[in-house]
Coordinates of C-alpha atoms and ligand atoms in Angstrom, one line a residue:
M1 CA 106.9 22.7 -50.5
K2 CA 105.1 19.1 -49.6
N3 CA 103.7 16.6 -51.9
I4 CA 101.8 14.3 -50.3
A5 CA 100.6 11.0 -52.6
I6 CA 97.8 8.7 -52.2
I7 CA 98.0 4.9 -53.5
G8 CA 94.7 4.2 -55.0
S9 CA 91.4 5.5 -56.1
G10 CA 88.7 3.7 -54.3
A11 CA 86.2 4.5 -51.3
G12 CA 89.2 5.5 -49.2
G13 CA 91.9 6.9 -51.8
L14 CA 89.1 9.3 -53.4
I15 CA 87.6 11.2 -49.8
T16 CA 90.5 11.5 -48.8
S17 CA 92.3 13.5 -51.5
S18 CA 89.3 15.2 -52.0
K19 CA 89.5 16.2 -48.1
L20 CA 92.5 17.5 -48.5
S21 CA 91.8 19.1 -51.7
K22 CA 89.4 21.1 -49.6
D23 CA 91.6 21.6 -46.5
L24 CA 94.2 22.6 -48.1
S25 CA 93.0 24.2 -51.7
K26 CA 94.8 27.2 -50.6
E27 CA 98.5 25.9 -50.3
I28 CA 97.6 23.9 -53.2
K29 CA 97.0 26.7 -55.4
N30 CA 100.2 28.7 -53.7
G31 CA 102.3 25.7 -54.8
E32 CA 103.0 24.7 -51.8
V33 CA 101.5 21.3 -51.5
T34 CA 100.7 19.0 -54.3
I35 CA 98.6 15.3 -53.8
T36 CA 99.0 13.2 -56.3
L37 CA 96.4 9.7 -56.1
F38 CA 97.9 6.6 -58.1
D39 CA 95.8 3.7 -59.7
K40 CA 96.0 1.2 -61.9
K41 CA 92.2 1.3 -63.1
R42 CA 90.6 3.9 -64.9
E43 CA 87.0 3.2 -63.6
Q44 CA 85.5 2.7 -60.3
E45 CA 83.2 -0.2 -58.9
F46 CA 80.6 0.1 -56.0
Q47 CA 81.0 -2.8 -54.3
P48 CA 78.4 -2.8 -52.6
G49 CA 76.5 -3.2 -55.8
Y50 CA 77.7 -6.6 -57.2
L51 CA 75.2 -7.7 -55.0
E52 CA 72.6 -6.6 -56.7
V53 CA 74.2 -6.6 -60.2
A54 CA 75.1 -10.9 -59.0
F55 CA 71.3 -11.7 -57.9
R56 CA 69.3 -9.2 -58.9
G57 CA 70.3 -8.7 -62.5
T58 CA 71.8 -5.2 -62.6
D59 CA 73.7 -4.2 -65.2
P60 CA 77.5 -3.4 -64.1
S61 CA 77.7 -0.2 -66.4
K62 CA 74.9 1.0 -63.2
I63 CA 77.7 0.8 -61.2
R64 CA 80.5 2.6 -63.0
R65 CA 82.0 6.1 -63.0
P66 CA 85.2 6.7 -64.6
V67 CA 87.7 8.2 -62.0
K68 CA 88.5 11.5 -63.7
K69 CA 84.8 12.1 -62.5
L70 CA 85.5 11.1 -59.1
V71 CA 88.7 13.4 -58.7
S72 CA 88.6 17.0 -57.0
P73 CA 90.3 19.4 -58.4
G74 CA 93.8 20.1 -57.2
V75 CA 94.6 16.5 -57.2
K76 CA 96.9 15.2 -60.2
M77 CA 95.8 11.5 -61.2
V78 CA 98.5 8.8 -62.1
Y79 CA 97.3 5.8 -64.2
D80 CA 99.3 3.5 -63.3
N81 CA 100.2 0.4 -61.3
V82 CA 102.5 1.0 -58.5
E83 CA 104.7 -1.6 -58.1
K84 CA 107.0 0.1 -54.7
V85 CA 106.6 2.4 -52.4
D86 CA 109.9 3.5 -50.7
L87 CA 109.0 5.1 -46.9
A88 CA 112.4 5.0 -46.1
N89 CA 113.5 6.6 -49.3
R90 CA 110.1 8.9 -49.4
Y91 CA 109.6 7.7 -53.8
V92 CA 106.4 5.6 -55.4
K93 CA 108.1 3.8 -58.3
T94 CA 105.2 2.6 -60.9
E95 CA 105.3 0.2 -63.5
G96 CA 105.1 2.2 -66.4
S97 CA 107.6 4.5 -65.8
S98 CA 111.6 4.9 -64.5
E99 CA 110.8 8.6 -62.7
K100 CA 110.6 8.1 -59.0
I101 CA 108.0 10.4 -57.5
N102 CA 109.0 11.7 -54.3
F103 CA 106.8 12.2 -51.5
D104 CA 106.8 13.8 -47.7
Y105 CA 103.0 12.2 -47.1
V106 CA 101.9 8.5 -48.1
I107 CA 99.6 6.9 -48.1
I108 CA 98.6 3.5 -49.3
S109 CA 94.8 2.4 -49.6
T110 CA 95.4 -0.2 -52.1
G111 CA 92.0 -2.1 -50.5
S112 CA 91.9 -6.0 -50.8
S113 CA 91.1 -8.7 -53.9
P114 CA 90.0 -12.5 -54.0
D115 CA 93.0 -14.9 -54.0
Y116 CA 92.1 -17.7 -55.7
D117 CA 95.5 -19.1 -54.8
Q118 CA 95.1 -20.0 -51.2
I119 CA 92.5 -22.7 -51.7
D120 CA 93.4 -26.0 -54.8
G121 CA 90.2 -25.9 -57.7
L122 CA 88.4 -23.0 -56.0
K123 CA 89.3 -21.2 -59.1
Q124 CA 87.9 -23.7 -61.5
A125 CA 84.7 -24.8 -59.5
N126 CA 83.8 -21.2 -58.4
M127 CA 82.0 -18.1 -59.6
D128 CA 82.2 -15.0 -57.0
F129 CA 81.1 -11.9 -56.5
H130 CA 83.9 -9.9 -55.0
T131 CA 86.2 -10.0 -58.0
D132 CA 84.3 -7.6 -60.0
A133 CA 80.7 -6.5 -61.5
Y134 CA 81.1 -8.4 -64.8
N135 CA 82.5 -11.6 -62.5
A136 CA 79.0 -10.6 -60.4
S137 CA 76.9 -11.2 -63.2
L138 CA 78.1 -14.5 -64.5
I139 CA 76.6 -15.6 -61.3
Y140 CA 73.1 -13.6 -62.6
N141 CA 73.4 -15.7 -66.0
R142 CA 74.1 -18.8 -64.2
I143 CA 71.0 -18.5 -61.2
S144 CA 68.6 -17.3 -63.9
S145 CA 68.8 -20.6 -65.9
I146 CA 68.7 -22.6 -63.3
K147 CA 65.3 -25.3 -62.5
S148 CA 66.8 -27.0 -59.5
G149 CA 70.1 -28.3 -57.6
K150 CA 72.4 -28.2 -54.5
I151 CA 73.8 -24.3 -54.8
V152 CA 76.9 -23.5 -51.6
V153 CA 77.3 -20.5 -50.5
G154 CA 79.2 -19.1 -47.8
I155 CA 82.7 -18.4 -46.3
G156 CA 85.4 -19.6 -48.4
G157 CA 88.7 -18.6 -46.5
L158 CA 89.4 -15.7 -44.3
P159 CA 90.2 -12.3 -44.5
Y160 CA 87.5 -11.1 -46.8
K161 CA 85.7 -7.9 -47.1
C162 CA 82.0 -6.8 -46.2
P163 CA 81.7 -9.7 -43.0
P164 CA 78.2 -9.9 -44.5
S165 CA 77.8 -10.0 -48.1
P166 CA 78.1 -14.3 -47.6
N167 CA 75.0 -14.0 -45.4
E168 CA 73.3 -12.1 -47.5
S169 CA 74.2 -14.2 -50.9
A170 CA 72.2 -16.5 -49.1
F171 CA 69.0 -14.4 -48.6
M172 CA 68.7 -13.3 -52.0
L173 CA 69.1 -16.7 -53.1
H174 CA 66.8 -18.0 -50.6
E175 CA 64.4 -14.1 -52.8
H176 CA 65.4 -15.1 -56.2
F177 CA 63.9 -18.9 -55.8
R178 CA 61.1 -17.6 -53.8
K179 CA 60.0 -15.3 -56.2
K180 CA 60.3 -18.0 -59.2
G181 CA 58.8 -20.2 -57.3
I182 CA 61.0 -23.3 -57.5
R183 CA 62.8 -22.4 -54.1
D184 CA 61.3 -26.0 -52.9
D185 CA 63.2 -27.4 -55.6
V186 CA 66.9 -25.6 -54.8
E187 CA 68.3 -26.3 -51.5
I188 CA 71.0 -24.2 -50.3
I189 CA 73.4 -24.4 -48.4
Y190 CA 75.8 -21.8 -46.1
V191 CA 79.0 -22.7 -45.2
T192 CA 81.7 -20.9 -42.4
P193 CA 84.5 -21.3 -41.0
F194 CA 83.0 -19.6 -37.6
T195 CA 81.3 -21.9 -35.2
R196 CA 77.8 -19.8 -35.9
I197 CA 76.5 -18.5 -38.7
Y198 CA 77.4 -15.1 -37.7
S199 CA 80.8 -14.3 -36.6
A200 CA 79.5 -11.6 -33.4
E201 CA 76.5 -13.2 -31.4
S202 CA 74.0 -10.3 -31.2
I203 CA 73.5 -11.0 -35.3
N204 CA 73.6 -14.1 -35.1
E205 CA 70.9 -14.4 -33.0
V206 CA 69.0 -11.9 -35.3
I207 CA 70.1 -14.5 -38.3
E208 CA 70.3 -17.6 -36.9
P209 CA 65.9 -18.4 -36.7
M210 CA 66.2 -17.2 -40.5
Y211 CA 67.8 -19.2 -41.7
E212 CA 65.7 -22.4 -40.5
R213 CA 62.5 -20.5 -40.6
R214 CA 63.8 -19.7 -44.5
D215 CA 65.0 -23.6 -45.1
I216 CA 68.6 -22.4 -45.4
E217 CA 71.2 -25.3 -44.3
S218 CA 74.3 -23.9 -42.2
I219 CA 77.4 -25.7 -42.1
T220 CA 79.6 -24.4 -38.9
A221 CA 82.9 -25.0 -38.6
F222 CA 84.5 -25.8 -41.8
N223 CA 87.5 -24.6 -43.7
T224 CA 87.2 -24.6 -46.8
D225 CA 90.5 -27.0 -48.1
T226 CA 90.3 -28.0 -51.2
V227 CA 87.4 -28.0 -53.7
D228 CA 87.5 -30.5 -57.1
A229 CA 85.7 -29.2 -59.8
E230 CA 85.2 -33.0 -61.8
K231 CA 83.5 -34.0 -58.7
K232 CA 81.8 -31.2 -57.4
E233 CA 82.9 -32.1 -54.0
I234 CA 84.3 -29.3 -51.6
T235 CA 86.3 -30.7 -49.1
S236 CA 87.2 -29.0 -45.5
L237 CA 90.6 -29.3 -43.1
E238 CA 88.4 -30.7 -40.7
G239 CA 88.1 -33.6 -42.8
E240 CA 84.1 -33.3 -44.3
T241 CA 83.4 -33.3 -47.6
L242 CA 80.3 -31.3 -49.1
K243 CA 78.3 -32.3 -52.7
Y244 CA 77.3 -29.4 -54.9
D245 CA 75.9 -28.7 -58.4
Y246 CA 76.6 -24.6 -58.0
L247 CA 79.1 -22.6 -55.9
F248 CA 78.7 -19.1 -54.6
L249 CA 81.6 -18.2 -52.0
T250 CA 83.1 -15.8 -50.9
P251 CA 86.9 -16.8 -51.8
P252 CA 90.1 -15.2 -48.8
H253 CA 91.5 -12.2 -49.9
K254 CA 94.9 -10.5 -50.4
P255 CA 96.2 -7.1 -50.2
A256 CA 98.1 -5.5 -53.3
G257 CA 101.1 -7.6 -54.2
F258 CA 104.2 -5.2 -53.6
L259 CA 103.1 -4.8 -50.6
K260 CA 103.6 -9.0 -49.4
G261 CA 107.4 -8.9 -48.7
S262 CA 107.8 -4.9 -47.6
D263 CA 108.6 -3.7 -44.0
M264 CA 105.2 -1.7 -43.8
S265 CA 104.1 -5.0 -43.7
D266 CA 103.0 -9.0 -42.0
E267 CA 104.0 -11.2 -43.4
D268 CA 100.6 -11.8 -45.8
G269 CA 101.2 -8.4 -46.5
W270 CA 98.4 -6.2 -44.4
V271 CA 100.3 -3.0 -43.4
K272 CA 101.6 -2.4 -39.9
V273 CA 99.2 0.4 -38.5
D274 CA 98.5 2.1 -35.1
K275 CA 94.5 1.2 -34.8
K276 CA 94.3 5.1 -33.7
D277 CA 95.3 7.6 -35.6
L278 CA 96.5 4.6 -38.7
H279 CA 100.4 6.0 -39.1
I280 CA 102.1 2.7 -40.2
T281 CA 104.4 1.6 -37.6
T282 CA 107.6 1.8 -39.4
Y283 CA 108.1 5.5 -40.4
D284 CA 105.9 8.6 -38.8
N285 CA 104.9 10.0 -42.4
G286 CA 103.5 7.1 -43.5
F287 CA 99.4 6.3 -43.1
A288 CA 97.4 3.0 -43.9
I289 CA 94.0 3.3 -44.5
G290 CA 90.8 0.8 -45.5
D291 CA 91.0 -2.7 -46.4
T292 CA 94.7 -3.4 -46.3
T293 CA 95.3 -2.5 -42.9
N294 CA 96.0 -5.1 -40.3
I295 CA 93.8 -3.9 -38.0
P296 CA 91.2 -6.7 -37.1
I297 CA 87.9 -5.0 -37.8
S298 CA 85.7 -5.8 -40.6
K299 CA 87.3 -4.7 -43.8
A300 CA 85.1 -2.4 -45.6
G301 CA 83.8 0.9 -47.2
V302 CA 82.9 2.6 -44.2
E303 CA 85.9 2.0 -42.0
A304 CA 87.9 3.6 -45.1
H305 CA 86.4 6.5 -45.2
L306 CA 86.3 7.0 -41.6
E307 CA 90.1 6.3 -41.6
G308 CA 90.5 8.6 -44.3
I309 CA 89.1 11.6 -42.5
V310 CA 91.1 11.1 -39.7
V311 CA 93.8 11.1 -42.0
A312 CA 93.7 14.1 -44.1
N313 CA 92.5 15.9 -41.0
N314 CA 96.3 14.9 -39.1
I315 CA 98.1 15.7 -42.4
V316 CA 96.0 18.8 -42.3
G317 CA 97.2 19.6 -38.9
E318 CA 100.8 19.6 -39.8
I319 CA 100.2 21.3 -43.3
T320 CA 98.8 24.6 -41.5
G321 CA 100.5 24.0 -37.6
T322 CA 97.1 24.3 -36.4
G323 CA 98.3 21.0 -34.8
Q324 CA 94.9 18.9 -34.3
K325 CA 94.6 15.1 -33.5
Y326 CA 92.2 13.0 -34.0
K327 CA 91.6 9.2 -34.1
F328 CA 89.6 6.5 -35.6
T329 CA 87.1 5.1 -33.0
G330 CA 86.7 1.7 -34.7
R331 CA 83.2 2.0 -36.2
T332 CA 81.7 -0.3 -38.6
Q333 CA 78.6 0.2 -40.4
C334 CA 78.1 -3.0 -42.9
S335 CA 74.2 -2.9 -44.4
M336 CA 72.8 -6.8 -44.6
E337 CA 70.2 -7.4 -46.5
T338 CA 67.8 -10.2 -45.7
G339 CA 65.7 -9.7 -48.7
F340 CA 62.2 -9.1 -49.5
H341 CA 63.4 -5.0 -48.7
K342 CA 64.3 -5.9 -45.2
A343 CA 68.0 -4.7 -43.8
T344 CA 70.0 -5.2 -41.0
F345 CA 73.6 -2.9 -40.3
V346 CA 76.7 -4.7 -37.8
V347 CA 77.8 -1.6 -36.0
G348 CA 80.5 -1.4 -33.8
T349 CA 83.4 0.6 -32.6
Y350 CA 86.7 -0.4 -30.9
D351 CA 84.6 0.3 -27.0
R352 CA 81.2 -0.9 -28.2
P353 CA 80.5 -4.9 -29.1
V354 CA 78.4 -5.5 -32.4
E355 CA 74.8 -4.6 -31.7
K356 CA 71.3 -5.9 -32.3
I357 CA 69.5 -4.9 -34.6
E358 CA 66.4 -6.5 -35.5
P359 CA 65.7 -6.3 -39.7
S360 CA 63.6 -3.2 -41.2
T361 CA 62.5 -1.7 -43.8
M362 CA 63.6 1.6 -42.2
N363 CA 67.4 -0.1 -42.5
Y364 CA 66.9 -1.2 -46.1
M365 CA 65.8 2.8 -47.0
E366 CA 69.3 3.9 -45.5
K367 CA 70.9 0.8 -47.0
K368 CA 69.2 2.4 -50.8
V369 CA 70.1 6.4 -50.0
M370 CA 74.2 5.2 -49.0
E371 CA 73.6 4.0 -52.7
K372 CA 72.1 6.5 -54.1
I373 CA 75.3 9.4 -52.5
Y374 CA 77.5 7.0 -53.0
W375 CA 79.6 8.6 -55.4
G376 CA 79.3 12.9 -54.2
S377 CA 80.5 11.2 -50.9
L378 CA 84.0 10.6 -52.3
H379 CA 83.9 14.0 -53.1
G380 CA 83.4 14.8 -49.4
H381 CA 79.8 16.2 -50.3
Y382 CA 77.6 14.4 -47.1
E383 CA 80.2 14.7 -44.6
W384 CA 77.5 16.9 -42.8
L385 CA 75.4 14.0 -42.9
F386 CA 78.0 11.6 -41.9
K387 CA 79.0 13.4 -38.9
Y388 CA 75.7 13.8 -38.0
H389 CA 75.2 10.1 -38.3
F390 CA 78.0 8.6 -37.1
K391 CA 78.3 11.3 -34.2
K392 CA 80.6 10.9 -31.1
D393 CA 81.8 7.9 -33.7
Y394 CA 82.8 10.1 -36.4
F395 CA 86.8 10.9 -34.7
E396 CA 87.8 10.9 -31.6
E397 CA 89.6 14.3 -30.8
Ligands
FAD1 C1 80.3 -7.5 -52.4 C2 80.5 -6.9 -51.8 C3 79.6 -5.9 -50.9 C4 79.8 -4.8 -49.6 N1 79.0 -4.4 -49.2 C5 79.6 -2.9 -48.2 C6 78.8 -2.3 -47.4 O1 77.4 -2.9 -47.0 N2 79.3 -1.3 -46.9 C7 80.3 -1.0 -46.9 O2 81.3 0.2 -45.6 N3 81.7 -1.7 -47.7 C8 81.5 -2.8 -48.1 N4 81.9 -3.7 -49.3 C9 83.7 -3.6 -48.9 C10 84.4 -2.0 -49.8 O3 83.4 -2.0 -50.5 C11 85.3 -2.1 -49.8 O4 85.9 -1.9 -48.2 C12 85.9 -0.9 -49.5 O5 85.4 -0.6 -51.1 C13 87.6 -0.5 -49.5 O6 88.0 0.8 -49.4 P1 89.5 0.9 -50.0 O7 89.9 1.9 -50.2 O8 90.3 -0.3 -48.7 O9 89.9 -0.3 -51.4 P2 89.2 0.0 -52.8 O10 87.7 0.6 -52.6 O11 88.6 -1.3 -53.0 O12 89.9 0.9 -53.4 C14 91.2 -0.4 -54.0 C15 91.9 0.2 -54.8 O13 93.4 0.6 -54.9 C16 93.5 0.2 -56.6 N5 95.2 -0.2 -56.1 C17 95.4 -1.5 -55.6 N6 96.5 -1.7 -55.9 C18 97.5 -1.4 -56.7 C19 98.7 -0.9 -57.5 N7 99.0 -2.0 -56.5 N8 98.9 0.2 -58.1 C20 98.0 1.0 -58.0 N9 96.9 0.7 -58.0 C21 96.4 0.2 -56.7 C22 92.7 0.1 -56.9 O14 92.9 -0.4 -58.6 C23 91.5 0.0 -56.2 O15 90.8 1.3 -57.2 C24 81.4 -4.4 -49.8 C25 82.1 -5.0 -50.7 C26 82.0 -6.5 -51.6 C27 82.7 -7.1 -52.4

């Protein structure tokens, strides 16, 4: 009997559970394998859709689904907050129960979320589109009433999920105010701790001229230190002070609370894994995938998905005795919408630097296709398409 515990039913946890339940369906039926998926939430949101909610007014309900509709047959769902994963004694403990749920394999996929405690005053002053769809909708309410003024957007701190998303917010604000015919009355300023507008040079070469053409001012090497909500001022570690009327910064992110101080994590709580097979470096039958790992690549859904496929395959190989071993290639693929139905992609691997891809309508359409197939992809319905699309980056044998 083998018990598999998966913590977190987001982009990474769901595809991993779907793949395991499909490939181990015989063993699950025979009572030789159990899969238990834990999440404190009963609904999932399509997080890339937060941009549409914040800057185009999409109704938040359009990007939500009940978790029960996303869970594959053969997977037991536990709705509770996980407060401890004990790797040495192989059990999970949740907040609402005194029971210790044993496992033979555990996969941590608890994602990341905004951490307002890192920057004094940010919470009082800011509105963000990384917390959830409801908070994103508040931004749309706010921008709908803006007639003029100075908007500051950008990166409030590192790390955060979806590296291009702050740039997308600048482009989408530009589009919003252009369409309303008041772009000349609204100043858009983009701040970033990096030394260029986008950290990867190849993408920076593509978007820097677009910032100039669209009159979006940029301030680089700006590390937000404190925010004064009353004076409407941000001060950087470099000593610069910037005035704003409206602030939509992407806050620095943190991992799930139970990971901080745990022996599987680094000092900030990110889980220490082998970047190829994703096993937790302190424990062979424990794995972590997605935003919660300490791998220094983008925190994005594509990575969570491809990592989940690698981990699921390797667990299936061990349980069924085929011994199959796959490795994650480090493939990233984040879309960056540049407004007016165009987008570029941030694409790279551990071995290949980020490519230079010009914005196009075709890329925008690809992004839109992903929106359509997202929920089905968590069930594993589109692995044939992902295999075709990612080719040798899908996994390394
Ligand atoms: C604005 C925005 C735009 C984005 N655009 C893109 C994009 O274009 N492309 C892309 O690839 N990615 C994009 N992303 C990023 C992507 O959504 C995340 O990287 C992805 O969801 C990470 O998957 P995950 O499984 O690691 O975490 P998540 O999907 O966040 O899931 C984590 C789950 O763990 C649960 N959890 C956490 N702690 C506990 C606990 N203690 N107990 C129980 N459950 C717990 C949470 O409730 C959550 O359901 C975007 C994100 C945002 C915010």
